[in-house]
JSON list of C-alpha atoms and ligand atoms in Angstrom, two decimals:
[
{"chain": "A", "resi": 1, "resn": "UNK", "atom": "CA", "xyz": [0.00, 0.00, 0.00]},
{"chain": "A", "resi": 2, "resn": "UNK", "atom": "CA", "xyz": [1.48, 3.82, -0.94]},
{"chain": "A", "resi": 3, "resn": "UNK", "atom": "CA", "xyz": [0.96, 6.37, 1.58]},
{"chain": "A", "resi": 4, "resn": "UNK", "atom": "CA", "xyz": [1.97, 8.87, -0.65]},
{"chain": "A", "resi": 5, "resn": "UNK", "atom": "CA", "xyz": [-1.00, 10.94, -1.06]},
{"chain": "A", "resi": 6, "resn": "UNK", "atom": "CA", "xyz": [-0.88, 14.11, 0.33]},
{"chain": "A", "resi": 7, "resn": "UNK", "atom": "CA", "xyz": [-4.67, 14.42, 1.63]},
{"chain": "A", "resi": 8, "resn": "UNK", "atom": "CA", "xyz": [-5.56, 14.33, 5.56]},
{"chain": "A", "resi": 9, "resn": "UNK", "atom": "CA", "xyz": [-7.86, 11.95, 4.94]},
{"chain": "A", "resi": 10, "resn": "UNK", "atom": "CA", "xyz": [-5.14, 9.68, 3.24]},
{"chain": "A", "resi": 11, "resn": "UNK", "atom": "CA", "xyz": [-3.08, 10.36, 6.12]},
{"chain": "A", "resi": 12, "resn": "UNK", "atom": "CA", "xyz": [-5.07, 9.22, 8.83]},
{"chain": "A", "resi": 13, "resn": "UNK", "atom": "CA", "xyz": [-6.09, 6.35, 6.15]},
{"chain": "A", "resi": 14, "resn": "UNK", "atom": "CA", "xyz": [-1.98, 5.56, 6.21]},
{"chain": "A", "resi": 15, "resn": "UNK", "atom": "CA", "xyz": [-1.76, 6.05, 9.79]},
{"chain": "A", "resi": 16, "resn": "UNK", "atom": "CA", "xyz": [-4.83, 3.42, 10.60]},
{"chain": "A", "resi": 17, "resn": "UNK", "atom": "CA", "xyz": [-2.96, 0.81, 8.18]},
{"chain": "A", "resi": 18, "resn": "UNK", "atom": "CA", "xyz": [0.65, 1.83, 9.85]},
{"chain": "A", "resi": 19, "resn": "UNK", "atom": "CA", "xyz": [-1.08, 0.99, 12.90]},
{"chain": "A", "resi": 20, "resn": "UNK", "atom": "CA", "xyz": [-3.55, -2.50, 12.68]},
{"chain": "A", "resi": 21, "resn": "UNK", "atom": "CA", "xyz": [-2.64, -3.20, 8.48]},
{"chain": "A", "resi": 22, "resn": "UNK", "atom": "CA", "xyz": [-1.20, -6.99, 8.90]},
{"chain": "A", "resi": 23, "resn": "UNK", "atom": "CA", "xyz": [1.52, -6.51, 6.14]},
{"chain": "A", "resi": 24, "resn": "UNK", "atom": "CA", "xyz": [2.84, -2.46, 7.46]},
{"chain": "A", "resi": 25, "resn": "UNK", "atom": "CA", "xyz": [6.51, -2.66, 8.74]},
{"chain": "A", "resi": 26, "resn": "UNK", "atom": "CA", "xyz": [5.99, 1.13, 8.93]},
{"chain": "A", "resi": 27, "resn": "UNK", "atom": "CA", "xyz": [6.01, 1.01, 12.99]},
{"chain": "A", "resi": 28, "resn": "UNK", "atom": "CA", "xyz": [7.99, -1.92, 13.71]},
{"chain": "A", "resi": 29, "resn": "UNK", "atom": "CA", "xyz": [9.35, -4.83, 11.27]},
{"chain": "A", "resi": 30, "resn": "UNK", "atom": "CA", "xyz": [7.11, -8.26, 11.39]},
{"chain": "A", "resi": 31, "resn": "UNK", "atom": "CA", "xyz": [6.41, -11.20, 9.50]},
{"chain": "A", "resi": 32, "resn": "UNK", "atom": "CA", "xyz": [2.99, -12.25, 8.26]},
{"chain": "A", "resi": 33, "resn": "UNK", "atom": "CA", "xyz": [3.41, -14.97, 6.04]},
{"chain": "A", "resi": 34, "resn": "UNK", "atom": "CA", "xyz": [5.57, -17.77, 4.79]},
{"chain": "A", "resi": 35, "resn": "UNK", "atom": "CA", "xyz": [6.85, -19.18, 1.77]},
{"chain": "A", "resi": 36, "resn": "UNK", "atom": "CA", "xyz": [3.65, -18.98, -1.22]},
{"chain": "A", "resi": 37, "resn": "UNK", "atom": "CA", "xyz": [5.27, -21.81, -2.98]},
{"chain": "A", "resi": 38, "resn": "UNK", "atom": "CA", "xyz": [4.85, -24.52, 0.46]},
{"chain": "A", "resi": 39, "resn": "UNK", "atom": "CA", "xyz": [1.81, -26.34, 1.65]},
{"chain": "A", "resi": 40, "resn": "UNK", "atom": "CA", "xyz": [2.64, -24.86, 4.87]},
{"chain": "A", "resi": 41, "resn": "UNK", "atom": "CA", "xyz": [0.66, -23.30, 7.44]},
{"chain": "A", "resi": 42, "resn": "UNK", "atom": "CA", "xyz": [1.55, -22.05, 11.51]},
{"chain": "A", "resi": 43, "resn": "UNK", "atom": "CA", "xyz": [-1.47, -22.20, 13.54]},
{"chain": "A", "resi": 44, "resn": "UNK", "atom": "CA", "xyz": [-0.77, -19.41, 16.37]},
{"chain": "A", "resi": 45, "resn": "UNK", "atom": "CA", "xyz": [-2.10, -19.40, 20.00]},
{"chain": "A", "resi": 46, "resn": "UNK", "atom": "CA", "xyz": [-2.71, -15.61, 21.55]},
{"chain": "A", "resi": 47, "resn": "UNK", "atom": "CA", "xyz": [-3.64, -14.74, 25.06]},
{"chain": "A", "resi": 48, "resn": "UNK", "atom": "CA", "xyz": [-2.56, -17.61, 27.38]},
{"chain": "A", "resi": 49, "resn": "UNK", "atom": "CA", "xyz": [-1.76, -19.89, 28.73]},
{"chain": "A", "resi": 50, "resn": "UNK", "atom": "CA", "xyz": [-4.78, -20.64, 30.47]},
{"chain": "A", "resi": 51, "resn": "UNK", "atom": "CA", "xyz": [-6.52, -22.89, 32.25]},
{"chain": "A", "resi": 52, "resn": "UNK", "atom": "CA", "xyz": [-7.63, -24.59, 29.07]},
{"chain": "A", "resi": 53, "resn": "UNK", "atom": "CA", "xyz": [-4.11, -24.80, 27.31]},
{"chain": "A", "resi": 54, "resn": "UNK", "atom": "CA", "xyz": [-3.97, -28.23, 27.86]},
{"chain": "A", "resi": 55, "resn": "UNK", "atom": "CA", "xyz": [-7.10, -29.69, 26.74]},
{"chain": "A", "resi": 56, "resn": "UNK", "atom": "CA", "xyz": [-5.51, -27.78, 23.61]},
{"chain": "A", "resi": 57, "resn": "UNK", "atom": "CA", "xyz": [-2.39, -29.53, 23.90]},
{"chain": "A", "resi": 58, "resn": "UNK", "atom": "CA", "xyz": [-4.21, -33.01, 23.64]},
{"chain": "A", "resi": 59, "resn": "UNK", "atom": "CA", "xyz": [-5.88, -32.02, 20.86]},
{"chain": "A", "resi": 60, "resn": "UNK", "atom": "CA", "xyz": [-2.32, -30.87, 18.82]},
{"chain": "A", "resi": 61, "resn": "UNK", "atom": "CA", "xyz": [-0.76, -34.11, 20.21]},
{"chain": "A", "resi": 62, "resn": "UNK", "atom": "CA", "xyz": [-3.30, -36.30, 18.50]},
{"chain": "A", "resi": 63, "resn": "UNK", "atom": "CA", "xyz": [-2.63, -34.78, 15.47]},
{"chain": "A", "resi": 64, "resn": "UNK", "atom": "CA", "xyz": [1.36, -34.20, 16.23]},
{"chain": "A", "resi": 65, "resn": "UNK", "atom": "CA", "xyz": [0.94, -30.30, 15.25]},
{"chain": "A", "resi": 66, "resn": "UNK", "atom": "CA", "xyz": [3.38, -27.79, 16.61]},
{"chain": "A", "resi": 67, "resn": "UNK", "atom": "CA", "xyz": [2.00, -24.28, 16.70]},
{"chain": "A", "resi": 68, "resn": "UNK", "atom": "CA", "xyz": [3.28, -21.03, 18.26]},
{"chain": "A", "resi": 69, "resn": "UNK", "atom": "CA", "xyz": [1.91, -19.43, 21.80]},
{"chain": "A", "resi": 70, "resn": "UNK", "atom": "CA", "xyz": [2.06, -16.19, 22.17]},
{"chain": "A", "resi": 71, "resn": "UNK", "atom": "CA", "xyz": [1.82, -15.35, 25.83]},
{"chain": "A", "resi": 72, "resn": "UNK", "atom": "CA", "xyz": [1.05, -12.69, 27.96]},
{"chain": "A", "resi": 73, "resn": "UNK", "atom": "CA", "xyz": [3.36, -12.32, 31.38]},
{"chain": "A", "resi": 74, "resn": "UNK", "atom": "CA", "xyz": [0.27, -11.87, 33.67]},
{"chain": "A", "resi": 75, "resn": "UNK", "atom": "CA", "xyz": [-1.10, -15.30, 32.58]},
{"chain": "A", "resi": 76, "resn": "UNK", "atom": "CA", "xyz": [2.42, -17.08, 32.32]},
{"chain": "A", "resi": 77, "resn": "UNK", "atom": "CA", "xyz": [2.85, -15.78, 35.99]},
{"chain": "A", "resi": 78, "resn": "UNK", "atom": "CA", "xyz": [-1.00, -16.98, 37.25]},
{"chain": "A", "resi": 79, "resn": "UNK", "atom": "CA", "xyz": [0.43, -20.23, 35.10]},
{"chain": "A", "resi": 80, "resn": "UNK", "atom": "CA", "xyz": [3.91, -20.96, 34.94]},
{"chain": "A", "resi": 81, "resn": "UNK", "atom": "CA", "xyz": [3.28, -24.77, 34.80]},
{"chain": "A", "resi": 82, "resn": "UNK", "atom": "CA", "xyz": [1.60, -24.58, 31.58]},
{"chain": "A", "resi": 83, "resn": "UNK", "atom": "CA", "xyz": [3.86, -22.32, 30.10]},
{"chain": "A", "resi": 84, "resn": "UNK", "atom": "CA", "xyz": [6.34, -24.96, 30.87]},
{"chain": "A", "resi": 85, "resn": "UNK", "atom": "CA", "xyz": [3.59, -28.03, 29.70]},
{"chain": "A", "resi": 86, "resn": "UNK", "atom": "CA", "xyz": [3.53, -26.18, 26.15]},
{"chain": "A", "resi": 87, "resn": "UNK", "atom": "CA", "xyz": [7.18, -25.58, 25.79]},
{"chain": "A", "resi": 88, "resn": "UNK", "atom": "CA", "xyz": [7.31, -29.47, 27.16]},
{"chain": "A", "resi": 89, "resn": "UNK", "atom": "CA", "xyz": [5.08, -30.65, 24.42]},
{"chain": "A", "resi": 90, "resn": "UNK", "atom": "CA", "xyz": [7.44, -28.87, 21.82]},
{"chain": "A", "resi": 91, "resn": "UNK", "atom": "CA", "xyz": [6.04, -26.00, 21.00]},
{"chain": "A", "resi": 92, "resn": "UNK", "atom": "CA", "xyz": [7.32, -22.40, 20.42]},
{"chain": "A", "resi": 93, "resn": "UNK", "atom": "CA", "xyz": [6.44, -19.49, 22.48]},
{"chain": "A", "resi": 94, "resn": "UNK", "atom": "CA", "xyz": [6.27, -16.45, 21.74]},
{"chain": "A", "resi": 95, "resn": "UNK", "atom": "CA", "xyz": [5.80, -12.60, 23.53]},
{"chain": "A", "resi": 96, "resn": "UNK", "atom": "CA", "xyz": [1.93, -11.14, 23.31]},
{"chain": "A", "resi": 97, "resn": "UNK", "atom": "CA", "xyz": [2.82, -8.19, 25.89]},
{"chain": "A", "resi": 98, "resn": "UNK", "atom": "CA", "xyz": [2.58, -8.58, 29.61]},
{"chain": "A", "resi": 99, "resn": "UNK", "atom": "CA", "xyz": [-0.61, -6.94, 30.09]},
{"chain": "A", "resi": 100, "resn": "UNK", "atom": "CA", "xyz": [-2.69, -7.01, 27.12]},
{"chain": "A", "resi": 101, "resn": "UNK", "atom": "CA", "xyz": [-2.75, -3.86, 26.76]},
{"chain": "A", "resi": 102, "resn": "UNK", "atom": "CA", "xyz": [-3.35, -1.28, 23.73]},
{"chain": "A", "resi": 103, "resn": "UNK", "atom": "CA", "xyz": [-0.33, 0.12, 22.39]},
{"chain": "A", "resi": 104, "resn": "UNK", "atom": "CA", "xyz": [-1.83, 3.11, 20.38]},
{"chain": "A", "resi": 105, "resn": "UNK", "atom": "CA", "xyz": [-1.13, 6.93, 22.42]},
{"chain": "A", "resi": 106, "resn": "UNK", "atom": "CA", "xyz": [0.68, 4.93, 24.59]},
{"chain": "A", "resi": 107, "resn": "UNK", "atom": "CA", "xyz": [4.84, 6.19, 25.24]},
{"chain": "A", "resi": 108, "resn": "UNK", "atom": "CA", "xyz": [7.21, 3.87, 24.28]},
{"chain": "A", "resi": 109, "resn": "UNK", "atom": "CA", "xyz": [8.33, 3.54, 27.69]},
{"chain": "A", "resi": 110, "resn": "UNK", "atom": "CA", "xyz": [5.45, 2.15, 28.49]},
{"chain": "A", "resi": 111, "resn": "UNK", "atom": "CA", "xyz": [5.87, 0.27, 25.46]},
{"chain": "A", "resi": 112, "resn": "UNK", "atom": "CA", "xyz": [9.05, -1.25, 25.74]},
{"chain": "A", "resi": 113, "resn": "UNK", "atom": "CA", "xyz": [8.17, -2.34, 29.49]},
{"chain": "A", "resi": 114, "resn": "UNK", "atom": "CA", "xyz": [4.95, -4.33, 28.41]},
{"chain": "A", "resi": 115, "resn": "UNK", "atom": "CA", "xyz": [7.50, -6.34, 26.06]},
{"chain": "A", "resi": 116, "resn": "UNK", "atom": "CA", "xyz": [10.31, -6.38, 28.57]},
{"chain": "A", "resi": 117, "resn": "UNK", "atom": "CA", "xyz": [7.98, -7.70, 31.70]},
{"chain": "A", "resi": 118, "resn": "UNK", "atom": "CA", "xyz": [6.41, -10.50, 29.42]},
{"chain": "A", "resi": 119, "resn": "UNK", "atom": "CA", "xyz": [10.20, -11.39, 28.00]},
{"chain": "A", "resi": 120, "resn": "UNK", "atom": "CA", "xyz": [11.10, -11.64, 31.97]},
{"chain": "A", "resi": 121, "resn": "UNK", "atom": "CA", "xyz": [7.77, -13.64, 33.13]},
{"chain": "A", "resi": 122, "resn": "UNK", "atom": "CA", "xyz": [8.35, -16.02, 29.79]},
{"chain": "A", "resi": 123, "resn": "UNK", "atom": "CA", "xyz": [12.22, -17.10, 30.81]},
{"chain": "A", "resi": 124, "resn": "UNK", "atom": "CA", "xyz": [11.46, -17.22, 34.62]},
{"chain": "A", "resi": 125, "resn": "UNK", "atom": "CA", "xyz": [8.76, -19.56, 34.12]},
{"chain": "A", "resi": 126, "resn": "UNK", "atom": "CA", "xyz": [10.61, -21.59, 30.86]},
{"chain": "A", "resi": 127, "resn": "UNK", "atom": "CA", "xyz": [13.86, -20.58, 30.79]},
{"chain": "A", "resi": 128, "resn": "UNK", "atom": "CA", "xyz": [13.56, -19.35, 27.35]},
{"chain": "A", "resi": 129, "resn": "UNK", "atom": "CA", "xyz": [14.35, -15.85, 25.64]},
{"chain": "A", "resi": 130, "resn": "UNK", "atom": "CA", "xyz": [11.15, -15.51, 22.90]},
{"chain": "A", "resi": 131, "resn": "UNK", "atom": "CA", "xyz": [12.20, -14.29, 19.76]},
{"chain": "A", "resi": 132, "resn": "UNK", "atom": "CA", "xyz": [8.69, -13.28, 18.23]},
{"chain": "A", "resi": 133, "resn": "UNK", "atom": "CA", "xyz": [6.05, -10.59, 19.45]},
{"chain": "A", "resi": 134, "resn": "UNK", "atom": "CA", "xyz": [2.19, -10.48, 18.42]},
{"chain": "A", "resi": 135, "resn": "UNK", "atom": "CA", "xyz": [1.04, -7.30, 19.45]},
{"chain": "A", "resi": 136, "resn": "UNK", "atom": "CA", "xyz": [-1.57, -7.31, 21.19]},
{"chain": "A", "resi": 137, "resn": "UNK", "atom": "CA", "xyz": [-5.27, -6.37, 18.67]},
{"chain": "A", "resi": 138, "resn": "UNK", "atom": "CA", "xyz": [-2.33, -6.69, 16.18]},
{"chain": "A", "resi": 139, "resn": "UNK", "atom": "CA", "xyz": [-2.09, -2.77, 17.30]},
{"chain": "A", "resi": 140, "resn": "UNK", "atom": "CA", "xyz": [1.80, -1.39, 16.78]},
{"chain": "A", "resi": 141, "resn": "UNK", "atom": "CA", "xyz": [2.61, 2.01, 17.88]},
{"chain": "A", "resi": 142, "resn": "UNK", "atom": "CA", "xyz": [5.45, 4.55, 17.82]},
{"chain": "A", "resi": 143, "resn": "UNK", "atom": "CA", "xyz": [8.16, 2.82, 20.07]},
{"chain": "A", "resi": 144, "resn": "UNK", "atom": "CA", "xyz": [7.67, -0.16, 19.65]},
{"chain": "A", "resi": 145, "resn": "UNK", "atom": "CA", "xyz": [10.17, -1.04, 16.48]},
{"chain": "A", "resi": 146, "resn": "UNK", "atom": "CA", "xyz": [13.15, 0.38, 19.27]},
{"chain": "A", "resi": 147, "resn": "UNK", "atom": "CA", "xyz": [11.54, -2.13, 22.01]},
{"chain": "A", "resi": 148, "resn": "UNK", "atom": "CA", "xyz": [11.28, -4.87, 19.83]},
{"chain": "A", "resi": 149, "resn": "UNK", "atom": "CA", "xyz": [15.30, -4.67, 18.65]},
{"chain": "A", "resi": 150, "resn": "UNK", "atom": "CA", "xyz": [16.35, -4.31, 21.84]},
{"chain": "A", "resi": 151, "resn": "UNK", "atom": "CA", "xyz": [14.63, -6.89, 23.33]},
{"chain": "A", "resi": 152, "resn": "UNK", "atom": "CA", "xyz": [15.55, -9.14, 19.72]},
{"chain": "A", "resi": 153, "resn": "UNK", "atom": "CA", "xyz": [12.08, -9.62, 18.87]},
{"chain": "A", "resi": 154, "resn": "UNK", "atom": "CA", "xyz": [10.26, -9.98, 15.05]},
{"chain": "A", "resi": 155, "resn": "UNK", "atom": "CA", "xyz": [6.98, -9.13, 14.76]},
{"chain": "A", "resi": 156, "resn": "UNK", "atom": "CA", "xyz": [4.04, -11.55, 13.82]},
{"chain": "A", "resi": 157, "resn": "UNK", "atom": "CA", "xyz": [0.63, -11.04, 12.08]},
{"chain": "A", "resi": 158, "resn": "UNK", "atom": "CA", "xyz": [-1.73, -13.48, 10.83]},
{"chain": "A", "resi": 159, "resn": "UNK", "atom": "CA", "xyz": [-3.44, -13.98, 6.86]},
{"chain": "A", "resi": 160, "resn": "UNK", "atom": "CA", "xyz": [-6.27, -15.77, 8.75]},
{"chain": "A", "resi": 161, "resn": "UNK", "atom": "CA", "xyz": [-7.91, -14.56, 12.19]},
{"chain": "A", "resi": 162, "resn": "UNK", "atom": "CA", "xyz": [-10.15, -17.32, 13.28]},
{"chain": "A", "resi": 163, "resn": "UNK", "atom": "CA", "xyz": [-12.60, -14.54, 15.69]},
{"chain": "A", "resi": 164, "resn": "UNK", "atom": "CA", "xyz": [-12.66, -17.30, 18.27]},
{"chain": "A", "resi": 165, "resn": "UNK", "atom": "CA", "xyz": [-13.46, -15.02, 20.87]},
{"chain": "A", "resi": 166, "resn": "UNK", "atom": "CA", "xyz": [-16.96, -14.28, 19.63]},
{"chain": "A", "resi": 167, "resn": "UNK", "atom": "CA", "xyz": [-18.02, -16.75, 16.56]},
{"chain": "A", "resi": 168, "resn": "UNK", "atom": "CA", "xyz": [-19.08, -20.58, 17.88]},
{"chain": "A", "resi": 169, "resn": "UNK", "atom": "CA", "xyz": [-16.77, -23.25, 16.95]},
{"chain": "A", "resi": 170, "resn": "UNK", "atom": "CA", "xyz": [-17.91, -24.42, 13.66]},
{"chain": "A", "resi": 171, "resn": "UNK", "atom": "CA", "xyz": [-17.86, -20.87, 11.89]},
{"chain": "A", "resi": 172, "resn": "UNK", "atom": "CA", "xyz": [-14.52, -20.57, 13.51]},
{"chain": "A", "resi": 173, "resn": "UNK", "atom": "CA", "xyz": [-13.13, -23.68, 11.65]},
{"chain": "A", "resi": 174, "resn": "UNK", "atom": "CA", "xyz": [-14.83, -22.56, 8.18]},
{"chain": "A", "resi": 175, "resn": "UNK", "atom": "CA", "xyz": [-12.67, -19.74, 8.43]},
{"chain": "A", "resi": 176, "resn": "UNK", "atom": "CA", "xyz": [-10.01, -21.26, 9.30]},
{"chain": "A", "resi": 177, "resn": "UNK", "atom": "CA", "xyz": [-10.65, -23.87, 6.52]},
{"chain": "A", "resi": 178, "resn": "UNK", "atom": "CA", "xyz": [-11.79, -21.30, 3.92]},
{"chain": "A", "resi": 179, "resn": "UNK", "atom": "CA", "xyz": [-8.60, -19.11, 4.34]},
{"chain": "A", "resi": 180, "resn": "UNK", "atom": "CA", "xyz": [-5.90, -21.42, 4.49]},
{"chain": "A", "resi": 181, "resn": "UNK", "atom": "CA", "xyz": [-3.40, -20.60, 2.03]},
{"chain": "A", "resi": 182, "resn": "UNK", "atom": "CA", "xyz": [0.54, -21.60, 1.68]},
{"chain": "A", "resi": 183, "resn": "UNK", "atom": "CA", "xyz": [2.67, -20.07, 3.56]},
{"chain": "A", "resi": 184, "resn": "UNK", "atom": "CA", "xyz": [-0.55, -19.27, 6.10]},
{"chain": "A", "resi": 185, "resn": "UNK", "atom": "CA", "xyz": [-0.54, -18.45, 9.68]},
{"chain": "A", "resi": 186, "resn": "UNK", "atom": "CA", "xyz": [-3.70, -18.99, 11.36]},
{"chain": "A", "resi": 187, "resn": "UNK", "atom": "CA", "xyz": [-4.31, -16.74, 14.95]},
{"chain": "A", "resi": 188, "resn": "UNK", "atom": "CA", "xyz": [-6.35, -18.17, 17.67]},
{"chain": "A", "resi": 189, "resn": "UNK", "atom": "CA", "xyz": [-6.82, -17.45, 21.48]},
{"chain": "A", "resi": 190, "resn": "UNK", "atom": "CA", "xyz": [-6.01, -20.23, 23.97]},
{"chain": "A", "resi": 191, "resn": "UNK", "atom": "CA", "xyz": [-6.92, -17.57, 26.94]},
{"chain": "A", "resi": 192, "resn": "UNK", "atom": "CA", "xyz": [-9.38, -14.03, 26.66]},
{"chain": "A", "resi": 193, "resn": "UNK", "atom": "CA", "xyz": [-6.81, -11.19, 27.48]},
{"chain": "A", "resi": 194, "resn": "UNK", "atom": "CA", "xyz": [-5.51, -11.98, 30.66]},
{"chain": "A", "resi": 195, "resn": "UNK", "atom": "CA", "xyz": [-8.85, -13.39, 32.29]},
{"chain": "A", "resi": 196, "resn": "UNK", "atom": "CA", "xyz": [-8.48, -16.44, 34.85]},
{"chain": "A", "resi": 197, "resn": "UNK", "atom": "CA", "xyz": [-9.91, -19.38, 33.64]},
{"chain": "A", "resi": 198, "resn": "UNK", "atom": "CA", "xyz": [-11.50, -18.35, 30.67]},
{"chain": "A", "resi": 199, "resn": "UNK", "atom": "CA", "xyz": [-14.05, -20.03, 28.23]},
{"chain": "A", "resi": 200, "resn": "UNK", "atom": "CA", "xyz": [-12.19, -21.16, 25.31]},
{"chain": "A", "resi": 201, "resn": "UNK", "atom": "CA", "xyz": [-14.81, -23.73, 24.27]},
{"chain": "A", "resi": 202, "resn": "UNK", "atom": "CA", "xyz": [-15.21, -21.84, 20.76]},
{"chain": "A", "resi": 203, "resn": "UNK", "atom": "CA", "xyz": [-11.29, -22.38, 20.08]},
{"chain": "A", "resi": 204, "resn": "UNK", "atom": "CA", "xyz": [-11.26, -25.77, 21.08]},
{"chain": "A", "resi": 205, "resn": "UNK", "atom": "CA", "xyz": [-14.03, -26.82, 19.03]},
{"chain": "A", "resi": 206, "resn": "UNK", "atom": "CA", "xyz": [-12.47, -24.85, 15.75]},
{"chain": "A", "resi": 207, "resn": "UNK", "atom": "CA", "xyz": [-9.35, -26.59, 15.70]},
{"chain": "A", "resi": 208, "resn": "UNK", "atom": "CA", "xyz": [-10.55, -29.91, 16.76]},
{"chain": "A", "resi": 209, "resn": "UNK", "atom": "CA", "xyz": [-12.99, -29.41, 13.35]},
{"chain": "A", "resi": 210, "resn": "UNK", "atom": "CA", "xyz": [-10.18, -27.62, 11.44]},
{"chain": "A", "resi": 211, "resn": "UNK", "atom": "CA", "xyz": [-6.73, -29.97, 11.64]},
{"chain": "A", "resi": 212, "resn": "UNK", "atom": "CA", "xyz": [-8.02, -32.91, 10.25]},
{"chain": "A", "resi": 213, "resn": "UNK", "atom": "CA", "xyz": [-9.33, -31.20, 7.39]},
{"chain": "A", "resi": 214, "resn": "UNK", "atom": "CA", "xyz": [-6.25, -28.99, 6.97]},
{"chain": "A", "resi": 215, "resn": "UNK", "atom": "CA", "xyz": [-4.11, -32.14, 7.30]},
{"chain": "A", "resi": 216, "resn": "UNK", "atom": "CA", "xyz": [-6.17, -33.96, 4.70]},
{"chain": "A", "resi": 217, "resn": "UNK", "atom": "CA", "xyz": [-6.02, -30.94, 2.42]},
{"chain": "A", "resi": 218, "resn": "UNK", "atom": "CA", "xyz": [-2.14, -31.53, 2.29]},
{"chain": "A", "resi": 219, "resn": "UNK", "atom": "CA", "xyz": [-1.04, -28.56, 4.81]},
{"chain": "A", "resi": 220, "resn": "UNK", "atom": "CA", "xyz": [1.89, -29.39, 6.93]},
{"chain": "A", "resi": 221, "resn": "UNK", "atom": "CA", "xyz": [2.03, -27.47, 9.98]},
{"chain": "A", "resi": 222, "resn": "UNK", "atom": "CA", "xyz": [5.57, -25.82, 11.04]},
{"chain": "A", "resi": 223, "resn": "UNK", "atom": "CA", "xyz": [6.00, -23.62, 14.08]},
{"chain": "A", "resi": 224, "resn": "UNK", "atom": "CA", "xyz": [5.57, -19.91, 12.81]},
{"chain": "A", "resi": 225, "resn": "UNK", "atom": "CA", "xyz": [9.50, -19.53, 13.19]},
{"chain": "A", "resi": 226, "resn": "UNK", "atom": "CA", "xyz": [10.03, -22.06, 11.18]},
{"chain": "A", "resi": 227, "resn": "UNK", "atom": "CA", "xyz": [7.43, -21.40, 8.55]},
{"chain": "A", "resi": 228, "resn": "UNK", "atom": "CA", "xyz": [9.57, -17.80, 8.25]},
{"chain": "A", "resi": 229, "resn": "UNK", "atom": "CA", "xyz": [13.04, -19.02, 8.02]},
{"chain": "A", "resi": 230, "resn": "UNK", "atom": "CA", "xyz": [11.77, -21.08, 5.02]},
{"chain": "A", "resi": 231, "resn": "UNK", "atom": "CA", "xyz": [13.77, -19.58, 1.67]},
{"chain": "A", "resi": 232, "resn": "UNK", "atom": "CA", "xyz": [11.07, -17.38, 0.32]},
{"chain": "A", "resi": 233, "resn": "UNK", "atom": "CA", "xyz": [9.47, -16.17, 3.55]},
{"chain": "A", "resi": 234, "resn": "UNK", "atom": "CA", "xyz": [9.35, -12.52, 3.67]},
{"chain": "A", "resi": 235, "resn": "UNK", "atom": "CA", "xyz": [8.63, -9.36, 5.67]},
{"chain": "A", "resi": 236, "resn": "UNK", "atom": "CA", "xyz": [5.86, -7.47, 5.52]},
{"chain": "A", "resi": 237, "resn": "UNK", "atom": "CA", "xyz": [6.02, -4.30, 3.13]},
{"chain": "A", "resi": 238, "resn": "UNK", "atom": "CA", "xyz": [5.48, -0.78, 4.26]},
{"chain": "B", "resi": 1, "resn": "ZN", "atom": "ZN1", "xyz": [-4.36, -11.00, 22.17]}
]
């Protein structure tokens, strides 16, 4: 997209896509999809853990699917076990803020700590240093590009958003289905911001509906690092 035009209309237009648009770099570099030319999908966990991680765990087991958690520092504290059961079950994990908070107006200060809290919560509970952030309501803001190289993280989107936090199972998994694409990463919630014990039955349902048909439809599922070191994976363009 060209944010050329000189209009304050376009601006705020270019501004709104700098912010939320999946492929902008324009306020901190990320990734949103793989290499086109590979049946290969990541399926992407936002929000937890939770309570109900692993019922989700089973479900990838069955199935032997790795996928990507990104996790929010106020839920791996309330949860360090799981956050250790998903790393356990060989899984990546990834940064979704500590709070779950929205980054637009917000100073990068405030910002950088939200990354830098989660980062600390993540390797006290796991050990491990994440190298990917999902911002939280895929929302980036001014700051966060600096917080995000010096805290060595790469940005993730998503080409398919399930809206598992509101559509019932079934509709989640058609979109799931429906979208799939190479080079695909899917985003669903395995936790609801950073509630305790939250419903997740929507999610659970979706991609106990969605793998097998994924699977059948000749999709191999990497983790989302993976599916971006691949040769022709490729940064989002500004
Ligand atoms: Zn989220």
């Amino acid at each position: 997209m060209s944010c050329a035009a000189g209009t304050i209309a376009a601006a705020g237009a270019c501004l709104g896509y700098a912010v939320r648009g999946r492929s902008s770099t324009f306020l901190a570099p990320s990734m949103y999809r793989g290499d086109p030319s590979r049946s290969e999908l990541a399926i992407t966990f936002d929000d937890g853990p939770s309570e109900s991680t692993p019922a989700l765990l089973r479900i990838l087991e069955e199935h032997r699917v790795r996928a990507t958690f990104f996790m929010c520092g106020a839920n791996v504290r309330r949860l360090p076990g799981v956050a250790r059961e998903v790393l356990a079950a060989g899984h990546e994990i990834g940064n979704h803020s500590d709070t779950h908070a929205r980054f637009d107006f917000k100073s990068p200060d405030f910002i950088y700590r939200e990354l830098a809290l989660a980062q600390d919560a993540i390797h006290a509970a796991t050990g491990l240093q994440p190298g990917l952030f999902r911002a939280p309501y895929g929302v980036r803001w001014f700051g966060l590009r600096h917080a995000q190289r010096r805290l060595g993280l790469t940005g993730v989107m998503w080409t398919v958003i399930g809206r598992d936090w509101s559509l019932p199972g079934g509709r989640v998994a058609q979109r799931l289905i429906g979208g799939a694409a190479n080079g695909g990463v899917l985003c669903l919630h395995d936790g609801r911001t950073i509630h305790a014990a939250p419903d997740i039955r929507n999610t659970i349902d979706a991609v106990r509906a969605a793998l097998p048909r994924l699977l059948d439809k000749g999709f191999e599922f990497r983790t989302a690092g993976d599916l971006f070191y691949a040769p022709q994976a490729y940064a989002a363009q500004s």
